Short mmCIF file of C-alpha atoms in Angstrom, two decimals:
data_model
loop_
_atom_site.label_atom_id
_atom_site.label_comp_id
_atom_site.label_asym_id
_atom_site.label_seq_id
_atom_site.Cartn_x
_atom_site.Cartn_y
_atom_site.Cartn_z
CA MET W 1437 94.02 24.05 99.88
CA ARG W 1438 92.71 25.95 102.89
CA TYR W 1439 94.80 26.24 106.03
CA CYS W 1440 93.58 26.52 109.61
CA VAL W 1441 95.39 29.15 111.70
CA ASN W 1442 94.31 27.77 115.09
CA PRO W 1443 97.63 27.17 116.93
CA ALA W 1444 96.12 24.14 118.70
CA CYS W 1445 94.78 22.48 115.55
CA PRO W 1446 96.22 18.95 115.17
CA SER W 1447 95.73 18.82 111.38
CA PRO W 1448 95.42 22.31 109.86
CA GLU W 1449 95.33 21.36 106.15
CA ASN W 1450 91.87 21.26 104.56
CA THR W 1451 90.43 20.94 101.06
CA ASP W 1452 89.01 23.91 99.16
CA SER W 1453 85.47 22.60 99.50
CA VAL W 1454 85.11 23.13 103.28
CA GLU W 1455 84.35 26.35 105.17
CA GLN W 1456 85.31 25.07 108.64
CA CYS W 1457 88.36 23.10 109.71
CA VAL W 1458 87.62 19.37 109.72
CA SER W 1459 89.95 18.80 112.69
CA CYS W 1460 89.07 21.63 115.12
CA GLY W 1461 85.95 23.29 113.68
CA ALA W 1462 87.53 26.77 113.36
CA THR W 1463 86.37 28.99 110.51
CA LEU W 1464 88.70 28.96 107.49
CA LEU W 1465 87.79 32.48 106.33
CA LEU W 1466 89.83 34.78 108.56
CA ASN W 1467 88.08 38.04 109.47
CA GLY W 1468 85.47 37.29 106.82
CA ARG W 1469 87.82 37.91 103.86
CA TYR W 1470 91.19 36.13 104.08
CA ARG W 1471 91.52 32.51 102.92
CA VAL W 1472 94.85 31.18 104.20
CA VAL W 1473 96.55 28.85 101.69
CA LYS W 1474 99.93 27.99 103.19
CA VAL W 1475 102.47 28.61 105.97
CA LEU W 1476 105.39 30.88 105.10
CA GLY W 1477 107.23 30.59 108.41
CA GLN W 1478 106.94 29.97 112.14
CA GLY W 1479 108.82 31.28 115.15
CA GLY W 1480 108.62 32.48 118.73
CA PHE W 1481 106.35 35.37 117.76
CA GLY W 1482 103.81 33.16 116.02
CA ALA W 1483 103.44 32.26 112.37
CA THR W 1484 103.29 33.90 108.95
CA PHE W 1485 100.83 32.74 106.30
CA ALA W 1486 100.12 33.39 102.64
CA ALA W 1487 96.47 34.19 102.07
CA ARG W 1488 94.06 35.44 99.41
CA ASN W 1489 91.75 38.38 99.99
CA VAL W 1490 88.50 36.97 98.56
CA SER W 1491 86.70 40.30 99.07
CA LEU W 1492 88.72 41.95 96.27
CA PRO W 1493 88.63 41.29 92.51
CA GLY W 1494 91.24 38.75 91.51
CA GLU W 1495 91.70 37.61 95.11
CA PRO W 1496 95.19 39.14 95.51
CA VAL W 1497 97.76 37.35 97.65
CA CYS W 1498 98.84 38.91 100.95
CA ALA W 1499 101.01 37.92 103.92
CA ILE W 1500 99.37 37.51 107.33
CA LYS W 1501 101.40 37.43 110.52
CA GLN W 1502 99.77 35.88 113.57
CA LEU W 1503 101.10 37.18 116.90
CA ARG W 1504 100.62 34.84 119.84
CA VAL W 1505 100.55 36.24 123.35
CA GLY W 1506 101.50 33.01 125.10
CA SER W 1507 99.48 33.85 128.23
CA ASN W 1508 95.84 33.71 129.31
CA ASN W 1509 96.36 36.45 131.90
CA PRO W 1510 93.93 39.32 131.06
CA SER W 1511 96.56 41.88 132.06
CA ALA W 1512 99.15 40.28 129.77
CA ILE W 1513 96.66 40.21 126.89
CA GLU W 1514 95.81 43.88 127.41
CA ARG W 1515 99.49 44.84 127.43
CA ALA W 1516 99.99 42.78 124.28
CA ARG W 1517 97.08 44.62 122.68
CA ILE W 1518 98.70 47.98 123.42
CA LEU W 1519 102.00 46.78 121.94
CA PHE W 1520 100.22 45.32 118.92
CA GLU W 1521 98.39 48.57 118.14
CA ARG W 1522 101.60 50.55 118.54
CA GLU W 1523 103.44 48.22 116.16
CA ALA W 1524 100.60 48.38 113.65
CA THR W 1525 100.84 52.18 113.72
CA THR W 1526 104.60 51.99 113.20
CA LEU W 1527 104.27 49.51 110.32
CA GLY W 1528 101.67 51.72 108.69
CA LYS W 1529 104.10 54.63 108.87
CA ILE W 1530 107.21 52.91 107.50
CA GLY W 1531 105.21 50.91 104.95
CA ASN W 1532 105.07 54.00 102.74
CA HIS W 1533 108.63 53.21 101.61
CA PRO W 1534 108.83 51.23 98.33
CA GLN W 1535 111.22 48.72 99.91
CA VAL W 1536 109.05 47.97 102.92
CA PRO W 1537 105.88 45.83 102.67
CA SER W 1538 102.73 47.94 102.98
CA LEU W 1539 100.42 47.33 105.94
CA LEU W 1540 97.01 46.42 104.51
CA ASP W 1541 95.00 45.50 107.60
CA TYR W 1542 95.22 44.47 111.24
CA PHE W 1543 92.72 42.89 113.62
CA GLU W 1544 92.25 40.70 116.69
CA ILE W 1545 90.33 37.42 116.89
CA ASP W 1546 89.97 35.32 120.06
CA GLY W 1547 93.05 36.79 121.73
CA GLN W 1548 95.21 36.30 118.62
CA PHE W 1549 96.53 39.35 116.79
CA TYR W 1550 96.96 39.56 113.02
CA LEU W 1551 98.92 41.89 110.74
CA VAL W 1552 98.12 41.80 107.01
CA GLN W 1553 100.89 43.02 104.72
CA GLU W 1554 101.80 43.17 101.06
CA TYR W 1555 103.13 39.83 99.82
CA ILE W 1556 106.68 40.08 98.45
CA LYS W 1557 107.64 37.48 95.87
CA GLY W 1558 111.31 36.57 95.64
CA LEU W 1559 114.21 34.81 97.37
CA THR W 1560 115.56 35.82 100.75
CA LEU W 1561 119.30 36.42 101.03
CA LYS W 1562 119.52 33.19 103.00
CA GLN W 1563 117.90 31.32 100.12
CA GLU W 1564 120.25 33.03 97.65
CA VAL W 1565 123.30 31.77 99.56
CA LYS W 1566 121.91 28.24 99.66
CA LYS W 1567 121.11 28.37 95.94
CA ASN W 1568 124.08 30.27 94.49
CA GLY W 1569 126.80 30.06 97.15
CA CYS W 1570 128.45 32.74 99.27
CA PHE W 1571 128.65 36.37 98.19
CA ASP W 1572 131.87 38.02 97.02
CA GLU W 1573 132.94 41.54 98.02
CA PHE W 1574 131.35 43.17 94.98
CA GLN W 1575 127.97 41.62 95.77
CA LEU W 1576 128.28 42.39 99.48
CA ARG W 1577 129.04 46.06 98.93
CA ALA W 1578 125.94 46.33 96.75
CA VAL W 1579 123.86 44.81 99.56
CA LEU W 1580 125.38 47.19 102.12
CA ASP W 1581 124.77 50.26 99.98
CA GLU W 1582 121.11 49.40 99.59
CA THR W 1583 120.33 48.17 103.10
CA LEU W 1584 122.18 50.99 104.88
CA GLU W 1585 119.99 53.48 103.02
CA LEU W 1586 116.97 51.59 104.35
CA LEU W 1587 118.33 51.73 107.90
CA LYS W 1588 118.68 55.50 107.49
CA TYR W 1589 115.01 55.62 106.60
CA PHE W 1590 114.03 53.52 109.63
CA GLN W 1591 116.01 55.79 111.95
CA SER W 1592 114.40 58.88 110.42
CA GLN W 1593 111.04 57.34 111.31
CA GLY W 1594 112.13 56.49 114.86
CA VAL W 1595 112.02 52.73 114.27
CA ILE W 1596 114.33 49.88 115.30
CA HIS W 1597 113.77 46.69 113.31
CA ARG W 1598 115.31 44.31 115.91
CA ASP W 1599 115.35 41.18 113.74
CA ILE W 1600 117.59 41.85 110.75
CA LYS W 1601 119.01 38.63 109.34
CA PRO W 1602 119.39 36.98 105.90
CA ALA W 1603 115.99 35.30 106.17
CA ASN W 1604 114.31 38.68 106.68
CA ILE W 1605 115.76 40.44 103.63
CA ILE W 1606 114.16 39.42 100.35
CA ARG W 1607 115.18 40.33 96.80
CA ARG W 1608 111.93 41.26 95.10
CA SER W 1609 111.56 39.34 91.84
CA ILE W 1610 109.91 42.14 89.88
CA ASP W 1611 112.76 44.67 90.23
CA ASN W 1612 115.63 42.95 92.14
CA ARG W 1613 115.33 45.47 94.97
CA LEU W 1614 116.02 44.36 98.55
CA VAL W 1615 113.01 44.49 100.86
CA PHE W 1616 112.98 44.11 104.64
CA ILE W 1617 110.26 41.66 105.62
CA ASP W 1618 108.94 40.33 108.93
CA PHE W 1619 108.53 43.50 110.97
CA GLY W 1620 106.83 41.70 113.84
CA ALA W 1621 109.72 42.64 116.12
CA VAL W 1622 109.84 46.37 115.44
CA LYS W 1623 110.02 48.67 118.44
CA ASP W 1624 108.93 52.27 118.37
CA GLU W 1625 111.76 54.39 119.77
CA VAL W 1626 109.35 56.55 121.77
CA SER W 1627 108.99 53.71 124.26
CA HIS W 1628 112.15 52.71 126.12
CA THR W 1629 110.35 50.60 128.72
CA ALA W 1630 110.01 46.84 128.33
CA ILE W 1631 106.60 45.40 129.07
CA LEU W 1632 106.80 43.87 132.53
CA ASP W 1633 104.74 41.18 134.13
CA ILE W 1634 102.88 42.86 136.98
CA GLU W 1635 103.25 39.94 139.39
CA ASP W 1636 106.99 39.22 139.17
CA ARG W 1637 108.29 42.38 137.46
CA THR W 1638 110.30 40.38 134.93
CA PRO W 1639 110.46 41.19 131.24
CA ASN W 1640 107.78 39.54 129.14
CA THR W 1641 109.97 37.61 126.72
CA SER W 1642 107.05 36.18 124.73
CA PHE W 1643 107.83 39.00 122.30
CA ALA W 1644 110.89 38.32 120.18
CA ILE W 1645 114.09 40.11 121.09
CA GLY W 1646 116.02 39.12 117.98
CA THR W 1647 117.86 36.10 116.66
CA PRO W 1648 120.90 34.79 118.59
CA GLY W 1649 124.06 35.32 116.57
CA PHE W 1650 122.59 38.32 114.78
CA ALA W 1651 121.32 40.41 117.71
CA PRO W 1652 123.95 42.36 119.73
CA PRO W 1653 124.36 42.02 123.53
CA GLU W 1654 122.35 45.13 124.44
CA GLN W 1655 119.40 43.89 122.41
CA MET W 1656 119.48 40.46 124.04
CA ALA W 1657 119.34 42.37 127.34
CA MET W 1658 116.10 44.06 126.15
CA HIS W 1659 117.72 47.45 125.47
CA PRO W 1660 117.84 47.80 121.67
CA VAL W 1661 119.01 51.05 120.08
CA TYR W 1662 119.50 52.20 116.48
CA ALA W 1663 123.04 50.81 116.44
CA SER W 1664 121.62 47.36 117.25
CA ASP W 1665 120.34 47.13 113.68
CA ILE W 1666 123.81 48.04 112.39
CA TYR W 1667 125.31 45.12 114.32
CA ALA W 1668 122.64 42.78 112.95
CA LEU W 1669 123.36 43.95 109.41
CA GLY W 1670 127.07 43.31 109.96
CA ALA W 1671 126.26 39.81 111.21
CA THR W 1672 124.10 39.32 108.13
CA CYS W 1673 127.13 40.23 106.00
CA LEU W 1674 129.15 37.52 107.74
CA TYR W 1675 126.52 34.96 106.80
CA LEU W 1676 126.55 36.13 103.18
CA LEU W 1677 130.35 35.77 103.05
CA THR W 1678 130.64 32.45 104.91
CA GLY W 1679 127.27 30.73 104.65
CA LYS W 1680 127.37 30.20 108.42
CA SER W 1681 125.55 31.73 111.35
CA PRO W 1682 127.90 34.19 113.13
CA ARG W 1683 127.73 32.27 116.39
CA ARG W 1684 129.21 29.22 114.64
CA LEU W 1685 132.34 31.23 113.86
CA GLY W 1686 133.33 31.57 117.53
CA TYR W 1687 134.08 34.57 119.75
CA ASP W 1688 137.27 36.15 121.11
CA PRO W 1689 137.24 35.41 124.88
CA LEU W 1690 138.88 38.76 125.70
CA THR W 1691 136.88 41.17 123.54
CA GLY W 1692 133.70 39.24 122.75
CA THR W 1693 134.15 39.96 119.04
CA ILE W 1694 133.27 37.37 116.41
CA CYS W 1695 136.30 35.52 114.99
CA TRP W 1696 135.73 35.90 111.28
CA ARG W 1697 138.78 37.49 109.59
CA ASP W 1698 140.50 34.20 108.75
CA ARG W 1699 137.33 32.81 107.17
CA VAL W 1700 136.94 35.31 104.33
CA ASN W 1701 139.07 37.21 101.83
CA VAL W 1702 138.01 40.86 101.64
CA SER W 1703 139.74 44.21 101.29
CA ASP W 1704 141.13 45.97 104.36
CA ASN W 1705 138.57 48.74 103.89
CA LEU W 1706 135.59 46.39 104.02
CA ALA W 1707 137.12 44.40 106.89
CA TYR W 1708 137.57 47.59 108.92
CA VAL W 1709 133.97 48.63 108.33
CA MET W 1710 132.58 45.21 109.23
CA ASP W 1711 134.71 44.99 112.38
CA LYS W 1712 133.28 48.29 113.55
CA MET W 1713 129.72 47.28 112.69
CA LEU W 1714 130.22 44.12 114.77
CA GLN W 1715 131.68 45.69 117.90
CA PRO W 1716 129.90 44.08 120.91
CA ILE W 1717 130.55 47.21 123.01
CA LEU W 1718 127.94 49.73 121.93
CA SER W 1719 130.14 52.81 122.34
CA GLN W 1720 132.70 51.36 119.90
CA ARG W 1721 130.15 50.60 117.18
CA TYR W 1722 128.88 52.83 114.38
CA GLN W 1723 125.98 54.92 115.65
CA SER W 1724 124.40 55.73 112.28
CA SER W 1725 124.21 54.40 108.74
CA ASP W 1726 125.73 57.62 107.41
CA LEU W 1727 128.99 56.89 109.25
CA VAL W 1728 129.11 53.36 107.85
CA LEU W 1729 128.52 54.56 104.29
CA ALA W 1730 131.15 57.29 104.64
CA ASP W 1731 133.83 54.78 105.69
CA LEU W 1732 132.68 52.17 103.18
CA HIS W 1733 133.37 54.59 100.33
CA TYR W 1734 136.23 56.54 101.87
CA GLN W 1735 139.17 57.45 99.66
CA PRO W 1736 142.29 59.11 101.12
CA PRO W 1737 143.29 62.33 99.38
CA GLU W 1738 145.93 61.61 96.75
CA ASP W 1739 148.44 64.04 98.24
CA GLU W 1740 148.19 62.43 101.69
CA VAL W 1741 148.97 59.02 100.25
CA GLU W 1742 151.84 60.36 98.15
CA ASN W 1743 153.43 61.96 101.23
CA VAL W 1744 153.61 58.62 103.01
CA GLN W 1745 154.84 56.34 100.25
CA SER W 1746 156.00 56.92 96.69
CA ASP W 1747 154.32 55.11 93.84
CA ASP W 1748 157.67 53.66 92.82
CA ALA W 1749 158.36 51.91 96.13
CA PRO W 1750 158.93 48.15 95.82
CA LEU W 1751 156.01 45.95 96.77
CA GLN W 1752 156.40 44.59 100.28
CA ASP W 1753 155.60 41.05 101.24
CA SER W 1754 151.99 41.02 102.35
CA THR W 1755 152.99 39.26 105.54
CA GLN W 1756 154.96 42.33 106.59
CA VAL W 1757 151.97 44.66 106.40
CA THR W 1758 150.06 44.91 109.64
CA SER W 1759 146.31 44.56 109.15
CA PRO W 1760 144.45 47.29 111.00
CA THR W 1761 141.49 44.96 111.43
CA ARG W 1762 143.31 42.76 113.95
CA LEU W 1763 143.83 43.75 117.55
CA ASP W 1764 147.34 44.00 118.89
CA ASP W 1765 147.51 41.23 121.50
CA GLU W 1766 149.39 43.25 124.09
CA THR W 1767 147.91 46.70 123.57
CA ASP W 1768 144.46 46.84 122.02
CA LYS W 1769 142.94 43.81 123.76
CA SER W 1770 144.24 44.86 127.15
CA SER W 1771 142.97 48.39 126.70
CA LEU W 1772 139.55 47.11 125.76
CA ARG W 1773 139.55 44.80 128.75
CA ASP W 1774 140.67 47.50 131.18
CA ASN W 1775 138.50 50.27 129.77
CA PRO W 1776 135.51 48.74 127.95
CA ASN W 1777 133.64 52.02 127.77
CA THR W 1778 136.19 53.77 125.55
CA ASN W 1779 134.19 55.66 122.94
CA LEU W 1780 135.52 54.91 119.47
CA ALA W 1781 132.34 55.14 117.40
CA SER W 1782 130.20 57.96 118.67
CA GLU W 1783 132.22 60.47 116.63
CA PRO W 1784 133.01 60.39 112.90
CA LEU W 1785 136.23 58.59 112.10
CA ASP W 1786 139.47 60.52 112.15
CA ARG W 1787 140.46 60.64 108.48
CA THR W 1788 144.14 60.92 109.37
CA TYR W 1789 143.83 57.65 111.25
CA LEU W 1790 142.24 56.05 108.22
CA THR W 1791 145.02 57.31 105.98
CA ASP W 1792 147.70 56.05 108.36
CA THR W 1793 146.18 52.60 108.84
CA ARG W 1794 143.85 51.19 106.25
CA PHE W 1795 145.42 53.25 103.48
CA HIS W 1796 148.75 54.06 105.11
CA THR W 1797 150.73 53.37 101.93
CA ARG W 1798 150.10 52.54 98.34
CA VAL W 1799 152.15 49.44 99.01
CA SER W 1800 149.76 48.09 101.62
CA ARG W 1801 146.78 48.89 99.44
CA ARG W 1802 148.32 47.18 96.44
CA SER W 1803 149.36 44.12 98.40
CA SER W 1804 145.86 43.95 99.81
CA GLN W 1805 144.42 44.15 96.32
CA LEU W 1806 146.69 41.36 95.13
CA ARG W 1807 145.68 39.19 98.08
CA ASN W 1808 142.01 39.82 97.44
CA THR W 1809 141.78 39.39 93.69
CA ALA W 1810 139.77 36.22 94.11
CA SER W 1811 137.15 37.90 96.25
CA TRP W 1812 136.34 40.34 93.45
CA ASN W 1813 136.12 37.72 90.73
CA ARG W 1814 136.89 34.07 91.19
CA THR W 1815 137.47 33.52 87.48
CA ASN W 1816 140.71 35.56 87.38
CA LEU W 1817 143.85 33.85 86.14
CA SER W 1818 146.15 33.38 89.10
CA GLY W 1819 149.20 33.19 86.88
CA ASN W 1820 148.55 36.22 84.72
CA SER W 1821 151.81 38.01 84.07
CA ARG W 1822 150.41 41.48 83.50
CA ALA W 1823 150.44 43.53 86.70
CA ARG W 1824 147.52 45.56 87.93
CA GLY W 1825 147.81 49.29 87.60
CA SER W 1826 149.68 49.13 84.29
CA ARG W 1827 148.94 50.82 80.99
CA LEU W 1828 146.99 48.42 78.76
CA THR W 1829 146.23 48.43 75.07
CA ALA W 1830 142.85 47.45 73.70
CA GLU W 1831 144.34 44.25 72.25
CA GLU W 1832 145.89 43.26 75.59
CA LEU W 1833 142.57 43.81 77.32
CA LYS W 1834 140.69 41.72 74.78
CA THR W 1835 143.26 38.92 74.94
CA ASP W 1836 143.34 38.76 78.74
CA TYR W 1837 139.56 38.95 79.04
CA PHE W 1838 139.16 36.15 76.50
CA LYS W 1839 141.55 34.00 78.57
CA GLY W 1840 139.38 34.49 81.64
CA ARG W 1841 140.89 37.48 83.42
CA ARG W 1842 138.33 39.85 84.91
CA ASP W 1843 140.38 41.94 87.36
CA PHE W 1844 141.73 45.07 85.66
CA ALA W 1845 141.66 47.34 88.71
CA ASN W 1846 143.93 50.41 88.58
CA CYS W 1847 144.59 49.93 84.88
CA ASN W 1848 145.00 52.83 82.46
CA LEU W 1849 142.93 52.52 79.29
CA SER W 1850 142.39 56.21 78.65
CA GLY W 1851 141.65 56.98 75.01
CA ALA W 1852 141.42 53.30 74.03
CA ASP W 1853 138.91 52.12 71.42
CA LEU W 1854 136.79 49.47 73.15
CA GLN W 1855 133.66 49.78 71.04
CA ARG W 1856 131.16 46.91 71.29
CA LEU W 1857 133.47 44.73 73.39
CA ASN W 1858 131.92 42.15 75.69
CA LEU W 1859 133.32 43.05 79.13
CA GLU W 1860 130.53 41.71 81.33
CA GLY W 1861 131.57 41.40 84.99
CA VAL W 1862 134.89 43.20 84.48
CA ASN W 1863 136.56 44.94 87.44
CA PHE W 1864 137.79 48.43 86.49
CA ASN W 1865 137.88 49.67 90.09
CA GLU W 1866 140.01 52.86 90.36
CA SER W 1867 141.03 52.59 86.71
CA LYS W 1868 141.48 55.43 84.21
CA LEU W 1869 139.08 55.32 81.27
CA ILE W 1870 139.23 59.00 80.38
CA LYS W 1871 137.91 59.66 76.84
CA THR W 1872 137.76 55.89 76.28
CA ASN W 1873 135.39 54.80 73.51
CA LEU W 1874 133.03 52.19 74.97
CA ARG W 1875 130.16 52.76 72.59
CA GLY W 1876 127.86 49.74 72.52
CA ALA W 1877 130.10 47.81 74.94
CA ASN W 1878 128.69 45.20 77.31
CA LEU W 1879 129.61 46.37 80.82
CA ARG W 1880 126.82 44.57 82.59
CA LYS W 1881 127.65 43.92 86.28
CA ALA W 1882 131.00 45.68 85.86
CA ASP W 1883 132.77 47.25 88.83
CA LEU W 1884 133.39 50.86 87.82
CA SER W 1885 133.60 52.24 91.34
CA GLN W 1886 136.04 55.14 91.81
CA THR W 1887 136.87 54.95 88.10
CA GLY W 1888 137.82 58.03 86.09
CA MET W 1889 135.54 58.08 83.02
CA ASN W 1890 135.60 61.79 82.23
CA HIS W 1891 134.29 62.41 78.70
CA ALA W 1892 134.14 58.67 78.01
CA ILE W 1893 131.91 57.55 75.14
CA LEU W 1894 129.33 55.15 76.58
CA ARG W 1895 126.61 55.66 74.03
CA ASP W 1896 124.26 52.63 73.80
CA ALA W 1897 126.47 50.73 76.29
CA ASP W 1898 124.96 48.08 78.57
CA LEU W 1899 125.68 49.23 82.14
CA SER W 1900 122.82 47.36 83.79
CA ASP W 1901 123.59 46.21 87.35
CA ALA W 1902 126.97 47.98 87.15
CA PHE W 1903 128.58 49.16 90.41
CA MET W 1904 129.54 52.81 89.77
CA SER W 1905 129.81 54.44 93.20
CA TYR W 1906 132.16 57.45 93.14
CA CYS W 1907 132.69 57.00 89.39
CA ASN W 1908 133.68 60.24 87.66
CA LEU W 1909 131.38 60.52 84.63
CA ALA W 1910 131.78 64.26 84.11
CA GLY W 1911 131.06 65.09 80.47
CA ALA W 1912 130.54 61.42 79.55
CA ASP W 1913 128.29 60.52 76.60
CA LEU W 1914 125.67 58.11 77.96
CA ARG W 1915 123.02 58.62 75.30
CA GLY W 1916 120.87 55.53 74.96
CA ALA W 1917 122.85 53.65 77.61
CA ASP W 1918 121.17 50.92 79.66
CA LEU W 1919 121.68 51.87 83.33
CA THR W 1920 118.89 49.78 84.83
CA ASN W 1921 119.67 48.76 88.42
CA ALA W 1922 123.03 50.54 88.23
CA TYR W 1923 124.56 51.77 91.52
CA LEU W 1924 125.50 55.40 90.93
CA THR W 1925 125.80 56.47 94.56
CA TYR W 1926 128.07 59.54 94.79
CA ALA W 1927 128.95 59.29 91.07
CA ASN W 1928 129.86 62.59 89.40
CA LEU W 1929 127.32 63.20 86.61
CA SER W 1930 128.24 66.82 85.99
CA GLY W 1931 127.69 67.51 82.30
CA ALA W 1932 126.99 63.85 81.51
CA ASN W 1933 124.59 63.33 78.58
CA LEU W 1934 121.80 60.96 79.65
CA CYS W 1935 119.42 61.70 76.79
CA GLY W 1936 117.57 58.50 75.97
CA ALA W 1937 119.29 56.56 78.75
CA ASP W 1938 117.35 54.01 80.79
CA LEU W 1939 117.83 54.61 84.53
CA SER W 1940 115.02 52.34 85.71
CA HIS W 1941 115.59 51.37 89.36
CA ALA W 1942 119.06 52.92 89.28
CA LYS W 1943 120.56 54.08 92.58
CA VAL W 1944 120.94 57.81 91.89
CA THR W 1945 119.65 61.02 93.47
CA GLN W 1946 117.73 63.92 91.97
CA GLU W 1947 120.65 66.17 92.86
CA GLN W 1948 122.98 64.06 90.73
CA LEU W 1949 120.56 63.99 87.81
CA ALA W 1950 120.11 67.75 88.00
CA MET W 1951 123.78 68.13 87.05
CA SER W 1952 123.36 66.02 83.90
CA LYS W 1953 121.57 66.48 80.61
CA THR W 1954 118.32 64.53 80.11
CA ASN W 1955 115.40 64.70 77.68
CA TRP W 1956 111.92 63.31 77.10
CA ARG W 1957 113.38 59.91 76.14
CA THR W 1958 115.30 59.53 79.41
CA THR W 1959 113.75 56.88 81.67
CA PHE W 1960 114.17 57.89 85.30
CA PRO W 1961 114.58 55.55 88.32
CA ASP W 1962 110.82 55.53 88.96
CA GLY W 1963 110.23 54.20 85.44
CA LYS W 1964 108.78 57.45 84.12
CA ARG W 1965 110.02 59.52 81.20
CA GLY W 1966 110.26 63.28 81.09
CA TRP W 1967 112.31 66.36 80.45
CA GLY W 1968 115.26 67.14 82.73
#
């Protein structure tokens, strides 16, 4: 099929045998080389099409975005042309990143502007929710880790995306990496001035300003900043957790914040981070991705926690623990109302405050973990008698896992022999697996974040898609291990043996790898092998 891109065409679908649209007479070969085959999406900006470049061997597929000016005024068209060329330059610059579609071409035909980009095959996060259901905390943290790194890249290039939402983040089929698509709304930071109509001096709103529910107030007022993308990403997280647009969740009439806490079951740490990402008052929101990542992975020093509450203290009723993510009705809301410009986010978070609130006692953290077991893995046994944080034997682990339990957070399995066990999807968050023998074990999609695995034997283990942020792997034997797509952000790899390991598409830095041992059989994140 050939598709006509004329916005006024009454019947744009045509057969492959015609060169001009049967309905309106427009040419069906765009710019002499692109044969449009279908519509990918439509919106206020225009439309996005899938097309084939017939001028190249194999006629590769590309994505073409048509930008409609919405005015016949010559001055408006000229201003749109300036904006279009600026955006094309910006897209060309940020398209060098492997998780951003490359800009292949751009041109203008009959007052319509076209951007040609790399076609990304895969499902959007919105489609994933509709297909597989809402995300749990483990999945959401993985999304945040990856997308926040992308936002850091955008900011380093002076770019604000302005339309982050689940439909604009796609998981690329070939490598499962998240890719930001639909950059038609990007705004180069060098220009702070909205394009104005010369006659009435009002903003030209024919250019998209974001999606209601996902765009923050300052962006809807035509004043987007870097932190606007952070708000939109937080709103995207709400959709992934609830399956609903944020504006359907309702707003607090006093603070303007989205009412979401009673809709989901997440840890206090994640709730705190999301609340701050979603602050409607700009000065109270995170100002950079680095600050979000730091709080997302924050751990209070052990001695600070011990000073506040002993490990042996009895577990309090969870209803007696005050959640720091809720505003005190008499104090916090009134202070926000009386002084809305209070700056709570422009500086890095006070770590003492974090220790005293989100992690103010081991009791509150444990009660939070017990409340949120289901969010980590919905297959856990609600009536399991063995408490989290206890010393387990290999036989107890195997028995409980076989019965359906997956949550073994804070457990102590140091020195245990767990060779070749199937532990796919297990949660060992903050557990002790020091010198544990996991040779040949299946740990695919396991949560090993903040886990102590010093000198553990992980030779030939399957750790693909495992979440291993802040995992201590010092001196661990990872020879021949499968670490494809593993999240190793901030993991300690000092002295770890990665000879023959497969790190394809793993989230790990060169600095981390430099502390480990590799050889010619080690496959690095870029898919190449070499000596380390």
